Tab-separated table of C-alpha atoms in Angstrom:
chain	number	residue	atom	x	y	z
S	19	UNK	CA	8.908	-11.122	37.405
S	20	UNK	CA	5.526	-10.192	35.224
S	21	UNK	CA	6.172	-6.399	34.068
S	22	UNK	CA	9.490	-7.844	33.315
S	23	UNK	CA	8.329	-10.961	30.887
S	24	UNK	CA	5.913	-8.398	29.196
S	25	UNK	CA	8.136	-5.669	28.828
S	26	UNK	CA	10.541	-8.217	26.562
S	27	UNK	CA	7.041	-8.709	24.791
S	28	UNK	CA	6.523	-5.331	23.765
S	29	UNK	CA	10.005	-4.945	23.530
S	30	UNK	CA	9.599	-7.929	20.807
S	31	UNK	CA	6.886	-6.055	18.770
S	32	UNK	CA	3.966	-7.534	20.579
S	33	UNK	CA	1.160	-6.950	23.265
S	34	UNK	CA	-0.821	-9.525	25.808
S	35	UNK	CA	-3.591	-8.623	26.541
S	36	UNK	CA	-6.432	-10.600	28.709
S	37	UNK	CA	-9.629	-12.048	26.443
S	38	UNK	CA	-11.565	-13.386	29.443
S	39	UNK	CA	-9.228	-16.494	31.179
S	40	UNK	CA	-6.694	-16.297	27.873
S	41	UNK	CA	-3.853	-14.771	27.006
S	42	UNK	CA	-4.170	-12.706	23.506
S	43	UNK	CA	-0.814	-11.007	21.511
S	44	UNK	CA	-1.877	-8.401	20.057
S	45	UNK	CA	0.453	-7.501	16.329
S	46	UNK	CA	2.145	-10.640	16.819
S	47	UNK	CA	5.738	-10.650	15.705
S	48	UNK	CA	7.345	-14.223	16.614
S	49	UNK	CA	8.170	-14.469	19.889
S	50	UNK	CA	11.067	-17.186	21.051
S	51	UNK	CA	10.073	-20.015	22.221
S	52	UNK	CA	11.051	-19.384	25.800
S	53	UNK	CA	9.600	-16.581	25.490
S	54	UNK	CA	5.964	-18.180	24.836
S	55	UNK	CA	6.786	-20.974	27.332
S	56	UNK	CA	6.903	-18.003	30.486
S	57	UNK	CA	3.457	-16.583	29.024
S	58	UNK	CA	2.063	-19.825	29.901
S	59	UNK	CA	3.239	-20.903	33.057
S	60	UNK	CA	2.951	-16.732	34.535
S	61	UNK	CA	-0.690	-16.989	32.676
S	62	UNK	CA	-2.673	-17.059	36.062
S	63	UNK	CA	-0.424	-14.445	37.368
S	64	UNK	CA	-1.025	-12.049	33.915
S	65	UNK	CA	-4.867	-12.112	34.199
S	66	UNK	CA	-4.834	-11.445	37.681
S	67	UNK	CA	-2.892	-7.855	37.395
S	68	UNK	CA	-5.684	-7.497	34.423
S	69	UNK	CA	-8.266	-8.351	36.789
S	70	UNK	CA	-7.015	-5.498	39.279
S	71	UNK	CA	-5.778	-3.353	35.782
S	72	UNK	CA	-9.980	-3.916	35.552
S	73	UNK	CA	-10.733	-3.485	39.704
S	74	UNK	CA	-8.629	-0.027	39.861
S	75	UNK	CA	-9.872	1.122	37.210
S	76	UNK	CA	-13.490	1.047	37.636
S	77	UNK	CA	-13.058	2.496	40.981
S	78	UNK	CA	-11.702	5.472	38.712
S	79	UNK	CA	-7.889	4.551	39.410
S	80	UNK	CA	-5.071	5.083	36.154
S	81	UNK	CA	-3.871	1.874	35.623
S	82	UNK	CA	0.452	2.165	35.390
S	83	UNK	CA	1.993	-0.337	32.497
S	84	UNK	CA	2.249	-3.660	33.871
S	85	UNK	CA	0.512	-3.830	37.186
S	86	UNK	CA	2.889	-1.665	38.395
S	87	UNK	CA	1.526	1.075	40.068
S	88	UNK	CA	-1.961	2.891	40.240
S	89	UNK	CA	-2.515	6.583	40.992
S	90	UNK	CA	-5.303	9.031	41.718
S	91	UNK	CA	-5.701	12.404	41.606
S	92	UNK	CA	-7.332	13.596	45.055
S	93	UNK	CA	-6.678	17.875	44.892
S	94	UNK	CA	-5.085	19.936	42.368
S	95	UNK	CA	-1.914	19.420	44.294
S	96	UNK	CA	-2.013	16.062	46.222
S	97	UNK	CA	-2.278	12.465	44.214
S	98	UNK	CA	-2.577	8.638	46.107
S	99	UNK	CA	-0.304	5.992	45.061
S	100	UNK	CA	-0.727	1.781	44.668
S	101	UNK	CA	2.885	0.747	44.514
S	102	UNK	CA	3.586	-2.868	43.312
S	103	UNK	CA	7.140	-4.051	45.588
S	104	UNK	CA	9.526	-6.617	44.181
S	105	UNK	CA	7.970	-9.314	46.920
S	106	UNK	CA	4.878	-9.305	44.797
S	107	UNK	CA	3.078	-6.828	47.862
S	108	UNK	CA	1.669	-3.294	47.214
S	109	UNK	CA	2.762	-0.561	48.935
S	110	UNK	CA	-0.378	3.006	49.231
S	111	UNK	CA	1.496	5.966	49.476
S	112	UNK	CA	0.167	9.941	49.063
S	113	UNK	CA	2.013	12.667	48.586
S	114	UNK	CA	1.758	16.801	47.564
S	115	UNK	CA	3.301	18.516	45.530
S	116	UNK	CA	3.753	22.523	45.506
S	117	UNK	CA	6.346	24.099	42.590
S	118	UNK	CA	9.453	21.708	43.045
S	119	UNK	CA	9.399	18.529	41.722
S	120	UNK	CA	9.857	16.521	45.497
S	121	UNK	CA	6.390	16.820	47.591
S	122	UNK	CA	6.585	18.738	50.178
S	123	UNK	CA	4.336	16.412	52.023
S	124	UNK	CA	4.329	12.794	51.709
S	125	UNK	CA	3.245	9.968	53.568
S	126	UNK	CA	3.463	5.655	53.592
S	127	UNK	CA	-0.813	5.009	54.020
S	128	UNK	CA	0.149	1.108	54.470
S	129	UNK	CA	2.517	-1.216	52.708
S	130	UNK	CA	3.607	-4.690	51.788
S	131	UNK	CA	-0.150	-5.914	51.763
S	132	UNK	CA	-1.756	-7.835	48.856
S	133	UNK	CA	-3.601	-5.959	45.995
S	134	UNK	CA	-7.586	-6.359	47.447
S	135	UNK	CA	-6.301	-5.288	50.935
S	136	UNK	CA	-4.020	-1.934	49.079
S	137	UNK	CA	-7.529	-1.236	47.289
S	138	UNK	CA	-9.439	-1.049	49.451
S	139	UNK	CA	-7.327	1.348	52.462
S	140	UNK	CA	-6.639	3.308	49.439
S	141	UNK	CA	-10.326	3.708	48.275
S	142	UNK	CA	-11.648	4.405	52.224
S	143	UNK	CA	-7.932	7.115	52.156
S	144	UNK	CA	-9.754	8.745	49.375
S	145	UNK	CA	-12.952	9.091	51.484
S	146	UNK	CA	-11.637	10.634	54.065
S	147	UNK	CA	-9.540	13.286	52.432
S	148	UNK	CA	-12.187	13.733	50.670
S	149	UNK	CA	-15.253	13.992	53.002
S	150	UNK	CA	-11.925	16.641	55.526
S	151	UNK	CA	-11.736	18.162	52.523
S	152	UNK	CA	-15.610	19.645	51.817
S	153	UNK	CA	-15.687	19.970	56.059
S	154	UNK	CA	-13.294	22.255	56.330
S	155	UNK	CA	-14.889	24.014	53.144
S	156	UNK	CA	-18.175	23.961	54.821
S	157	UNK	CA	-16.445	25.214	58.239
């Protein structure tokens, strides 16, 4: 719901950002009363989305727009992703590519959990992966 609402606002020529505990319209163009009402109604969830983006970025993740996904590249050809599911939960997935558009190896690390759990598990996997690679290179 939140990503769709923010995309609709963007389509009207505006962007939304968090300023402490408030929502701020950037380059405000006229928006409908219905959209303004929806922004007010979903303000806590929108602010939470911005908090999640900030937290993920602090841990080195790239945030896709509207909190729909986060990515961290952990090697030249491997990335870990945190995806927002339609039901509001998150799934952590990792994939390895080799010259093609489709991954040659992929796995789900955890699925349909809250954001904090997903970020923690994703960070733990990244740490494990980096430690494992260091041990393999050393040995």
